[in-house]
Amino acid sequence: MIRRRNPLVGATAATMLGTAKVTRAAFYPEPSGAPGAPFGDPNLKLVVMSAMMDKGIIDLGTREELAEHVLGRPVDLDREGYYPLLPVRTYLERYPLTREMLDKVDTLYFDGGNTIYSYIWKFWGGEDESFDVTDMSGIANCPNITTLDFTSMVRLVDLETLKPPMKLQHLTLGVDLANLPALLDMPDLRGVKIYDDDIYRDVMTPGSPARQVMEGLKARGVSVFVHWISSDQGEPPAYQ
């Protein structure tokens, strides 16, 4: 007896596959607004979205699922992941973020290992400026941030932009800084760590501007730690 293919089986499988595609498409919101909104720099938005992914505030699925949704075709990231998928980046830059989502963000890490970067460029080596943040404007749209860690990815942090209404409690600063005295205008600050050769040299000089800032913070009970990055004087101690 010849066994013939049951057309209903094929139809069912096709229907299920189509349903899966529809369900996955419905899972991703339509992009809206200007790239990067509500932040001035799209790369700052990526940092915020990475924090949201880590906290489960948003779910982008797997790298492959997101890429296939955006590109509308099968994707092999082991082959295509050696360069950035620009349509994926464009989609993320216009991903809609609600006030409720933004209010749930309390910690941001500026680091080349952030989760979201591999969704755009799976094998990105972190050795270029593709994701560097050059504009911190709009960060106050996350009003409940208490911890910021600037390990890298930022060319310059102007501390004036981090003053109230932000409620920062913990700051780690390993990048170039401007307006160090602004730390004194952060009433909720509990701890600050700075890794910078110039600031270290200044803070180790009694009466210097940086030293005065740190002494003012310590007088308020703020934990202070200032360390050099490179030294030709052996292993000098940190200022704390």
Coordinates of N, CA and C in Angstrom, one line a residue:
M1 N 0.9 -1.2 0.0 CA 0.0 0.0 0.0 C 0.9 1.2 0.0
I2 N 0.5 2.1 -0.9 CA 1.2 3.4 -0.9 C 0.7 4.4 0.1
R3 N 1.5 4.9 1.0 CA 1.0 5.8 2.0 C 1.2 7.2 1.4
R4 N 0.1 7.9 1.4 CA 0.1 9.2 0.8 C 0.2 10.3 1.9
R5 N 0.8 11.4 1.6 CA 0.9 12.5 2.6 C -0.5 13.0 2.9
N6 N -0.8 13.2 4.2 CA -2.0 13.8 4.6 C -2.0 15.3 4.5
P7 N -2.7 15.9 3.6 CA -2.7 17.3 3.3 C -3.0 18.1 4.6
L8 N -3.8 17.5 5.5 CA -4.2 18.3 6.7 C -3.0 18.5 7.6
V9 N -2.1 17.5 7.6 CA -0.9 17.6 8.4 C 0.0 18.7 8.0
G10 N 0.2 18.8 6.7 CA 1.0 19.9 6.1 C 0.3 21.2 6.4
A11 N -1.0 21.3 6.2 CA -1.7 22.5 6.4 C -1.6 23.0 7.9
T12 N -1.7 22.0 8.8 CA -1.6 22.3 10.2 C -0.2 22.8 10.5
A13 N 0.8 22.2 10.0 CA 2.2 22.6 10.3 C 2.4 24.1 9.7
A14 N 1.9 24.3 8.5 CA 2.0 25.6 7.9 C 1.3 26.7 8.7
T15 N 0.1 26.3 9.2 CA -0.7 27.2 10.0 C 0.1 27.5 11.3
M16 N 0.6 26.5 11.9 CA 1.4 26.7 13.2 C 2.6 27.6 12.9
L17 N 3.3 27.4 11.8 CA 4.4 28.2 11.5 C 4.0 29.7 11.3
G18 N 2.9 29.8 10.6 CA 2.4 31.2 10.3 C 2.0 31.9 11.6
T19 N 1.4 31.1 12.5 CA 0.9 31.6 13.8 C 2.1 32.1 14.6
A20 N 3.2 31.2 14.6 CA 4.4 31.6 15.3 C 5.0 32.9 14.8
K21 N 5.0 33.1 13.5 CA 5.5 34.3 12.9 C 4.7 35.5 13.4
V22 N 3.4 35.3 13.3 CA 2.5 36.4 13.7 C 2.7 36.7 15.2
T23 N 2.8 35.7 16.0 CA 2.9 35.9 17.4 C 4.2 36.6 17.7
R24 N 5.3 36.2 17.1 CA 6.6 36.9 17.3 C 6.6 38.3 16.8
A25 N 5.9 38.6 15.7 CA 5.8 39.9 15.2 C 5.0 40.8 16.1
A26 N 4.0 40.2 16.7 CA 3.2 41.0 17.7 C 3.9 41.3 19.0
F27 N 4.9 40.4 19.2 CA 5.8 40.6 20.4 C 6.6 41.9 20.4
Y28 N 6.9 42.3 19.2 CA 7.8 43.5 19.0 C 6.9 44.7 18.7
P29 N 7.0 45.8 19.4 CA 6.2 47.0 19.1 C 6.7 47.7 17.9
E30 N 5.9 48.4 17.2 CA 6.2 49.2 16.1 C 7.2 50.3 16.5
P31 N 8.2 50.6 15.8 CA 9.1 51.7 16.1 C 8.4 53.0 16.0
S32 N 8.8 54.0 16.8 CA 8.1 55.3 16.8 C 9.1 56.4 17.3
G33 N 8.8 57.6 16.9 CA 9.6 58.7 17.4 C 10.9 58.9 16.7
A34 N 11.6 59.9 17.2 CA 12.9 60.2 16.6 C 14.0 59.1 17.1
P35 N 15.0 58.8 16.3 CA 16.0 57.9 16.8 C 16.6 58.4 18.1
G36 N 16.7 57.6 19.1 CA 17.2 57.9 20.4 C 16.3 58.5 21.4
A37 N 15.1 58.9 21.0 CA 14.1 59.5 21.9 C 13.8 58.6 23.0
P38 N 13.6 59.1 24.3 CA 13.6 60.5 24.7 C 15.0 61.1 25.1
F39 N 16.1 60.5 24.6 CA 17.4 60.9 24.9 C 18.1 61.6 23.7
G40 N 19.0 62.4 24.0 CA 19.7 63.2 23.0 C 20.6 62.4 22.1
D41 N 21.1 61.3 22.7 CA 22.1 60.4 21.9 C 21.5 59.0 21.8
P42 N 21.3 58.5 20.6 CA 20.8 57.1 20.5 C 21.6 56.1 21.3
N43 N 22.9 56.3 21.4 CA 23.8 55.4 22.2 C 23.4 55.4 23.6
L44 N 23.0 56.5 24.2 CA 22.5 56.6 25.6 C 21.3 55.7 25.7
K45 N 20.4 55.8 24.7 CA 19.2 55.0 24.8 C 19.5 53.5 24.8
L46 N 20.5 53.1 24.0 CA 20.9 51.7 24.0 C 21.4 51.3 25.4
V47 N 22.1 52.1 26.1 CA 22.6 51.8 27.5 C 21.4 51.6 28.4
V48 N 20.4 52.5 28.3 CA 19.2 52.4 29.1 C 18.4 51.1 28.8
M49 N 18.3 50.8 27.5 CA 17.6 49.6 27.1 C 18.3 48.3 27.5
S50 N 19.6 48.4 27.6 CA 20.4 47.2 28.0 C 20.1 47.0 29.5
A51 N 20.0 48.1 30.3 CA 19.6 47.9 31.7 C 18.2 47.4 31.8
M52 N 17.3 47.8 31.0 CA 15.9 47.3 31.0 C 15.9 45.8 30.6
M53 N 16.7 45.4 29.7 CA 16.8 43.9 29.4 C 17.3 43.1 30.6
D54 N 18.3 43.6 31.2 CA 18.9 42.9 32.4 C 17.9 42.8 33.5
K55 N 17.0 43.8 33.7 CA 16.0 43.8 34.7 C 14.7 43.1 34.3
G56 N 14.6 42.7 33.1 CA 13.4 42.1 32.6 C 12.2 43.1 32.3
I57 N 12.6 44.4 32.2 CA 11.6 45.4 31.9 C 11.1 45.3 30.4
I58 N 12.1 44.9 29.6 CA 11.7 44.6 28.2 C 12.3 43.3 27.8
D59 N 11.7 42.6 26.8 CA 12.2 41.3 26.4 C 12.4 41.4 24.9
L60 N 13.6 41.3 24.4 CA 13.8 41.4 23.0 C 14.0 40.0 22.3
G61 N 13.7 39.0 23.1 CA 13.9 37.6 22.6 C 15.3 37.3 22.4
T62 N 15.6 36.4 21.5 CA 17.0 36.1 21.2 C 17.6 37.0 20.2
R63 N 18.9 37.0 20.0 CA 19.5 37.8 18.9 C 18.8 37.5 17.6
E64 N 18.7 36.2 17.3 CA 18.2 35.7 16.0 C 16.8 36.1 15.8
E65 N 16.0 36.0 16.9 CA 14.5 36.4 16.8 C 14.4 37.8 16.4
L66 N 15.1 38.7 17.1 CA 15.0 40.1 16.8 C 15.5 40.4 15.4
A67 N 16.6 39.9 15.0 CA 17.2 40.1 13.7 C 16.2 39.6 12.6
E68 N 15.7 38.5 12.8 CA 14.7 37.9 11.8 C 13.4 38.7 11.7
H69 N 13.0 39.2 12.8 CA 11.8 40.1 12.8 C 12.1 41.4 12.0
V70 N 13.2 42.0 12.3 CA 13.5 43.3 11.7 C 13.8 43.1 10.2
L71 N 14.6 42.1 9.9 CA 15.0 41.9 8.5 C 14.0 41.1 7.6
G72 N 13.1 40.4 8.3 CA 12.1 39.7 7.5 C 12.6 38.5 6.8
R73 N 13.7 37.9 7.3 CA 14.3 36.7 6.6 C 15.0 35.9 7.6
P74 N 15.4 34.7 7.3 CA 16.3 33.9 8.2 C 17.6 34.6 8.3
V75 N 18.2 34.5 9.5 CA 19.5 35.1 9.8 C 20.4 34.1 10.4
D76 N 21.6 34.0 9.9 CA 22.7 33.2 10.5 C 23.7 34.1 11.1
L77 N 23.6 34.4 12.4 CA 24.5 35.3 13.1 C 25.9 34.8 13.2
D78 N 26.1 33.5 13.1 CA 27.5 33.0 13.1 C 28.2 33.4 11.8
R79 N 27.4 33.8 10.8 CA 28.0 34.2 9.6 C 27.9 35.7 9.4
E80 N 26.7 36.3 9.9 CA 26.4 37.7 9.7 C 26.8 38.6 10.9
G81 N 27.2 37.9 11.9 CA 27.5 38.7 13.1 C 28.8 39.4 13.2
Y82 N 29.6 39.4 12.1 CA 30.9 40.0 12.1 C 30.8 41.5 11.7
Y83 N 29.6 42.0 11.4 CA 29.4 43.4 11.1 C 28.1 43.8 11.7
P84 N 27.9 45.1 11.9 CA 26.6 45.5 12.6 C 25.4 45.4 11.6
L85 N 24.3 44.9 12.2 CA 23.1 44.9 11.5 C 22.4 46.2 11.6
L86 N 22.6 47.1 10.7 CA 22.1 48.5 10.8 C 20.6 48.6 10.9
P87 N 19.8 47.8 10.2 CA 18.3 47.8 10.4 C 17.9 47.5 11.9
V88 N 18.7 46.6 12.5 CA 18.4 46.2 13.9 C 18.7 47.4 14.8
R89 N 19.8 48.0 14.5 CA 20.2 49.2 15.3 C 19.1 50.3 15.1
T90 N 18.7 50.6 13.9 CA 17.7 51.6 13.7 C 16.4 51.3 14.4
Y91 N 16.0 50.0 14.4 CA 14.8 49.6 15.1 C 14.9 49.9 16.6
L92 N 16.0 49.5 17.2 CA 16.2 49.7 18.6 C 16.3 51.2 19.0
E93 N 16.9 52.0 18.1 CA 16.9 53.4 18.4 C 15.5 54.1 18.4
R94 N 14.6 53.4 17.7 CA 13.2 54.0 17.7 C 12.2 53.1 18.5
Y95 N 12.8 52.2 19.3 CA 11.9 51.3 20.2 C 11.2 52.2 21.2
P96 N 9.8 52.1 21.2 CA 9.1 52.9 22.1 C 9.3 52.6 23.6
L97 N 9.6 53.6 24.4 CA 9.8 53.4 25.8 C 8.8 54.2 26.6
T98 N 8.0 53.6 27.4 CA 7.0 54.2 28.2 C 7.5 54.9 29.5
R99 N 6.7 55.8 30.0 CA 7.1 56.4 31.3 C 7.3 55.3 32.4
E100 N 6.4 54.3 32.4 CA 6.5 53.2 33.4 C 7.8 52.5 33.2
M101 N 8.3 52.2 32.0 CA 9.5 51.5 31.8 C 10.7 52.4 32.3
L102 N 10.7 53.7 32.0 CA 11.8 54.5 32.3 C 11.9 54.7 33.9
D103 N 10.7 54.7 34.5 CA 10.7 54.9 36.0 C 11.3 53.7 36.7
K104 N 11.4 52.5 36.0 CA 11.9 51.3 36.7 C 13.4 51.2 36.6
V105 N 14.0 52.0 35.9 CA 15.5 52.0 35.7 C 16.2 52.6 36.9
D106 N 17.0 51.9 37.7 CA 17.7 52.5 38.8 C 19.2 52.4 38.7
T107 N 19.7 51.6 37.8 CA 21.2 51.5 37.6 C 21.6 51.4 36.2
L108 N 22.6 52.2 35.8 CA 23.2 52.1 34.5 C 24.6 51.8 34.5
Y109 N 25.1 50.9 33.7 CA 26.5 50.6 33.5 C 26.9 51.0 32.1
F110 N 27.9 51.8 32.0 CA 28.4 52.2 30.7 C 29.7 51.4 30.5
D111 N 29.5 50.3 29.8 CA 30.5 49.3 29.6 C 30.4 48.6 28.3
G112 N 31.5 48.2 27.7 CA 31.4 47.6 26.4 C 30.8 46.2 26.4
G113 N 30.6 45.6 27.5 CA 30.0 44.3 27.6 C 28.5 44.3 27.8
N114 N 27.9 45.5 27.7 CA 26.4 45.6 27.8 C 25.7 44.6 26.9
T115 N 24.6 44.0 27.4 CA 23.9 42.9 26.7 C 23.5 43.4 25.3
I116 N 23.0 44.6 25.2 CA 22.3 45.0 23.9 C 23.2 45.0 22.7
Y117 N 24.5 45.3 22.9 CA 25.4 45.5 21.8 C 25.5 44.3 20.9
S118 N 25.4 43.1 21.5 CA 25.5 41.9 20.7 C 24.3 41.6 19.9
Y119 N 23.2 42.3 20.2 CA 22.0 42.2 19.4 C 22.1 42.9 18.1
I120 N 23.0 43.9 18.1 CA 23.3 44.7 16.9 C 24.5 44.2 16.1
W121 N 25.5 43.7 16.9 CA 26.7 43.3 16.3 C 27.3 42.2 17.2
K122 N 26.9 40.9 16.8 CA 27.2 39.8 17.7 C 28.6 39.7 18.1
F123 N 29.5 39.9 17.2 CA 31.0 39.7 17.5 C 31.7 41.0 17.6
W124 N 31.0 42.0 18.0 CA 31.7 43.3 18.2 C 32.8 43.2 19.2
G125 N 34.0 43.7 18.9 CA 35.2 43.5 19.8 C 35.3 44.6 20.8
G126 N 34.5 45.7 20.7 CA 34.6 46.7 21.7 C 35.8 47.7 21.4
E127 N 36.4 47.6 20.3 CA 37.6 48.4 20.0 C 37.4 49.6 19.2
D128 N 36.2 49.9 18.9 CA 35.9 51.2 18.1 C 34.9 52.0 18.9
E129 N 34.5 53.1 18.3 CA 33.6 54.0 19.0 C 32.1 53.9 18.5
S130 N 31.8 52.7 18.0 CA 30.4 52.6 17.5 C 29.3 52.9 18.5
F131 N 29.5 52.6 19.7 CA 28.5 52.8 20.7 C 28.9 53.8 21.8
D132 N 29.9 54.6 21.5 CA 30.2 55.7 22.5 C 29.1 56.7 22.7
V133 N 28.9 57.1 23.9 CA 27.9 58.1 24.2 C 28.6 59.5 24.3
T134 N 28.1 60.4 23.5 CA 28.7 61.7 23.4 C 27.8 62.8 24.0
D135 N 26.6 62.4 24.3 CA 25.6 63.4 24.8 C 24.8 62.7 25.9
M136 N 24.8 63.3 27.1 CA 24.1 62.7 28.2 C 22.7 63.4 28.4
S137 N 22.3 64.3 27.5 CA 21.0 64.9 27.7 C 19.9 64.0 27.6
G138 N 18.9 64.2 28.5 CA 17.8 63.3 28.6 C 17.9 62.2 29.6
I139 N 19.0 62.1 30.3 CA 19.2 61.1 31.3 C 18.2 61.3 32.4
A140 N 17.8 62.5 32.7 CA 16.8 62.8 33.7 C 15.4 62.1 33.4
N141 N 15.2 61.6 32.2 CA 14.0 60.9 31.9 C 13.9 59.6 32.7
C142 N 15.0 59.2 33.3 CA 15.1 58.0 34.2 C 15.2 58.6 35.6
P143 N 14.2 59.1 36.2 CA 14.3 59.9 37.4 C 14.7 59.1 38.7
N144 N 14.6 57.7 38.6 CA 14.9 56.9 39.8 C 16.2 56.2 39.7
I145 N 17.1 56.7 38.8 CA 18.5 56.2 38.8 C 19.2 56.6 40.1
T146 N 19.8 55.6 40.8 CA 20.5 55.9 42.0 C 22.0 55.5 41.8
T147 N 22.3 54.7 40.8 CA 23.7 54.2 40.6 C 24.1 54.4 39.1
L148 N 25.2 55.0 38.9 CA 25.8 55.2 37.6 C 27.2 54.7 37.6
D149 N 27.6 53.8 36.7 CA 29.0 53.3 36.6 C 29.5 53.6 35.2
F150 N 30.4 54.6 35.2 CA 31.0 55.0 33.9 C 32.4 54.3 33.7
T151 N 32.3 53.1 33.4 CA 33.6 52.3 33.2 C 34.2 52.7 31.9
S152 N 33.4 52.9 30.8 CA 33.9 53.2 29.5 C 32.7 53.7 28.7
M153 N 32.9 53.8 27.4 CA 31.8 54.1 26.5 C 31.4 55.6 26.5
V154 N 32.0 56.4 27.3 CA 31.6 57.8 27.4 C 32.9 58.6 27.2
R155 N 32.9 59.6 26.4 CA 34.1 60.4 26.1 C 34.3 61.4 27.3
L156 N 33.2 62.0 27.7 CA 33.3 63.0 28.8 C 32.0 63.0 29.6
V157 N 32.1 63.1 30.9 CA 30.9 63.2 31.7 C 30.9 64.6 32.4
D158 N 30.0 65.4 32.0 CA 29.8 66.7 32.7 C 28.9 66.5 33.9
L159 N 29.5 66.5 35.1 CA 28.8 66.2 36.3 C 27.6 67.2 36.6
E160 N 27.6 68.3 35.9 CA 26.5 69.2 36.1 C 25.2 68.6 35.6
T161 N 25.3 67.7 34.6 CA 24.1 67.0 34.1 C 23.5 66.0 35.0
L162 N 24.2 65.7 36.1 CA 23.8 64.6 37.0 C 23.3 65.2 38.3
K163 N 23.2 66.5 38.4 CA 22.6 67.1 39.6 C 21.1 66.9 39.7
P164 N 20.5 67.3 40.8 CA 19.0 67.2 40.9 C 18.4 67.9 39.7
P165 N 17.2 67.3 39.3 CA 16.3 66.4 40.0 C 16.8 64.9 40.1
M166 N 17.9 64.6 39.5 CA 18.4 63.2 39.7 C 18.8 63.0 41.2
K167 N 18.7 61.7 41.6 CA 18.8 61.3 43.0 C 20.0 60.3 43.2
L168 N 21.1 60.7 42.6 CA 22.2 59.7 42.6 C 22.7 59.4 44.0
Q169 N 23.0 58.2 44.2 CA 23.6 57.7 45.5 C 25.0 57.2 45.3
H170 N 25.2 56.5 44.2 CA 26.5 55.9 44.0 C 27.0 56.2 42.6
L171 N 28.3 56.7 42.5 CA 28.9 57.0 41.3 C 30.3 56.3 41.1
T172 N 30.5 55.7 40.0 CA 31.8 55.2 39.7 C 32.2 55.9 38.4
L173 N 33.4 56.6 38.4 CA 33.8 57.4 37.3 C 35.2 57.0 36.8
G174 N 35.2 56.4 35.6 CA 36.5 56.0 35.1 C 36.8 56.6 33.7
V175 N 36.1 57.8 33.4 CA 36.3 58.5 32.2 C 36.6 59.9 32.4
D176 N 36.8 60.7 31.4 CA 37.1 62.1 31.6 C 35.9 62.8 32.2
L177 N 36.2 63.8 33.1 CA 35.2 64.5 33.9 C 35.3 66.0 33.7
A178 N 34.1 66.6 33.8 CA 34.1 68.1 33.8 C 33.2 68.5 35.0
N179 N 33.6 69.6 35.6 CA 32.8 70.2 36.7 C 32.7 69.3 38.0
L180 N 33.9 69.0 38.4 CA 34.0 68.1 39.6 C 33.2 68.7 40.8
P181 N 33.2 70.0 41.1 CA 32.5 70.5 42.2 C 31.0 70.3 42.2
A182 N 30.4 69.9 41.1 CA 29.0 69.5 41.0 C 28.7 68.4 41.9
L183 N 29.7 67.6 42.3 CA 29.4 66.5 43.3 C 28.9 67.0 44.6
L184 N 29.3 68.2 44.9 CA 28.8 68.8 46.2 C 27.3 69.2 46.1
D185 N 26.8 69.2 44.9 CA 25.4 69.6 44.8 C 24.5 68.4 44.6
M186 N 25.0 67.2 45.0 CA 24.2 66.0 44.9 C 23.9 65.5 46.3
P187 N 22.7 66.0 46.8 CA 22.4 65.7 48.3 C 22.2 64.3 48.6
D188 N 21.9 63.4 47.7 CA 21.7 62.0 48.0 C 22.9 61.1 47.9
L189 N 24.0 61.7 47.5 CA 25.2 61.0 47.2 C 25.8 60.3 48.5
R190 N 26.0 59.0 48.3 CA 26.6 58.2 49.5 C 28.0 57.7 49.2
G191 N 28.3 57.5 47.9 CA 29.7 57.0 47.6 C 30.1 57.4 46.2
V192 N 31.4 57.8 46.1 CA 31.9 58.1 44.8 C 33.3 57.5 44.6
K193 N 33.5 56.8 43.5 CA 34.8 56.3 43.1 C 35.3 56.9 41.8
I194 N 36.5 57.4 41.8 CA 37.1 58.1 40.7 C 38.4 57.4 40.3
Y195 N 38.6 57.1 39.0 CA 39.8 56.5 38.5 C 40.3 57.5 37.5
D196 N 41.3 58.3 37.8 CA 41.8 59.3 36.9 C 43.2 59.8 37.4
D197 N 44.1 59.9 36.5 CA 45.5 60.3 37.0 C 45.5 61.8 37.4
D198 N 44.9 62.6 36.6 CA 45.0 64.1 36.9 C 44.3 64.4 38.2
I199 N 43.1 63.8 38.3 CA 42.3 64.1 39.6 C 43.0 63.5 40.8
Y200 N 43.7 62.4 40.6 CA 44.4 61.8 41.7 C 45.5 62.7 42.1
R201 N 46.3 63.2 41.2 CA 47.4 64.1 41.5 C 46.9 65.3 42.2
D202 N 45.8 65.8 41.8 CA 45.2 67.1 42.4 C 44.7 66.8 43.8
V203 N 44.0 65.7 44.0 CA 43.4 65.4 45.2 C 44.5 65.1 46.3
M204 N 45.6 64.6 45.9 CA 46.7 64.3 46.8 C 47.5 65.6 47.2
T205 N 47.1 66.7 46.7 CA 47.7 68.0 47.0 C 46.8 68.8 48.0
P206 N 47.2 69.0 49.2 CA 46.4 69.7 50.2 C 46.0 71.1 49.7
G207 N 44.7 71.4 49.9 CA 44.3 72.7 49.5 C 43.9 72.9 48.0
S208 N 44.2 71.8 47.2 CA 43.8 71.9 45.8 C 42.3 71.9 45.6
P209 N 41.8 72.3 44.4 CA 40.4 72.3 44.2 C 39.7 70.9 44.3
A210 N 40.4 69.9 43.8 CA 39.8 68.5 43.9 C 39.8 68.1 45.3
R211 N 40.9 68.4 46.1 CA 41.0 68.0 47.5 C 39.9 68.7 48.3
Q212 N 39.6 69.9 48.0 CA 38.5 70.6 48.7 C 37.1 70.0 48.4
V213 N 36.9 69.5 47.2 CA 35.7 68.9 46.9 C 35.6 67.6 47.7
M214 N 36.6 66.8 47.7 CA 36.6 65.5 48.4 C 36.4 65.7 49.9
E215 N 37.1 66.7 50.4 CA 37.0 66.9 51.9 C 35.5 67.4 52.2
G216 N 34.9 68.1 51.3 CA 33.6 68.5 51.5 C 32.6 67.4 51.5
L217 N 32.9 66.4 50.6 CA 32.0 65.2 50.5 C 32.2 64.4 51.8
K218 N 33.4 64.2 52.2 CA 33.7 63.4 53.4 C 33.1 64.0 54.6
A219 N 33.1 65.3 54.7 CA 32.5 66.0 55.8 C 31.0 65.7 55.9
R220 N 30.4 65.3 54.8 CA 28.9 65.0 54.8 C 28.7 63.5 55.0
G221 N 29.8 62.7 55.2 CA 29.6 61.3 55.4 C 29.6 60.5 54.1
V222 N 30.0 61.1 53.0 CA 30.1 60.4 51.7 C 31.4 59.6 51.6
S223 N 31.2 58.3 51.2 CA 32.4 57.5 51.0 C 33.1 57.9 49.7
V224 N 34.4 58.2 49.9 CA 35.2 58.8 48.7 C 36.4 57.8 48.4
F225 N 36.6 57.6 47.2 CA 37.8 56.7 46.8 C 38.3 57.3 45.4
V226 N 39.5 57.7 45.4 CA 40.2 58.3 44.2 C 41.5 57.5 44.0
H227 N 41.6 56.9 42.8 CA 42.8 56.1 42.5 C 43.3 56.5 41.1
W228 N 44.6 56.4 41.0 CA 45.3 56.6 39.7 C 45.1 55.4 38.8
I229 N 45.3 55.7 37.5 CA 45.2 54.6 36.5 C 46.5 54.1 36.1
S230 N 47.5 55.0 35.9 CA 48.9 54.5 35.7 C 49.8 55.4 36.6
S231 N 50.9 54.8 37.1 CA 51.8 55.5 38.0 C 53.2 55.1 37.7
D232 N 54.1 56.1 37.7 CA 55.5 55.7 37.7 C 56.2 55.9 39.0
Q233 N 55.4 55.9 40.1 CA 55.8 56.1 41.4 C 55.5 54.8 42.3
G234 N 55.6 53.7 41.6 CA 55.3 52.4 42.3 C 53.8 52.2 42.5
E235 N 53.4 52.0 43.7 CA 52.0 51.7 44.0 C 51.5 52.7 45.1
P236 N 51.3 53.9 44.8 CA 50.9 54.9 45.7 C 49.5 54.6 46.2
P237 N 49.1 54.9 47.4 CA 47.8 54.6 48.0 C 46.7 55.4 47.4
A238 N 45.5 54.9 47.4 CA 44.3 55.6 47.0 C 44.0 56.7 48.0
Y239 N 43.3 57.7 47.5 CA 42.8 58.8 48.4 C 41.4 58.3 48.9
Q240 N 41.2 58.3 50.2 CA 39.9 57.9 50.7 C 39.8 58.4 52.1

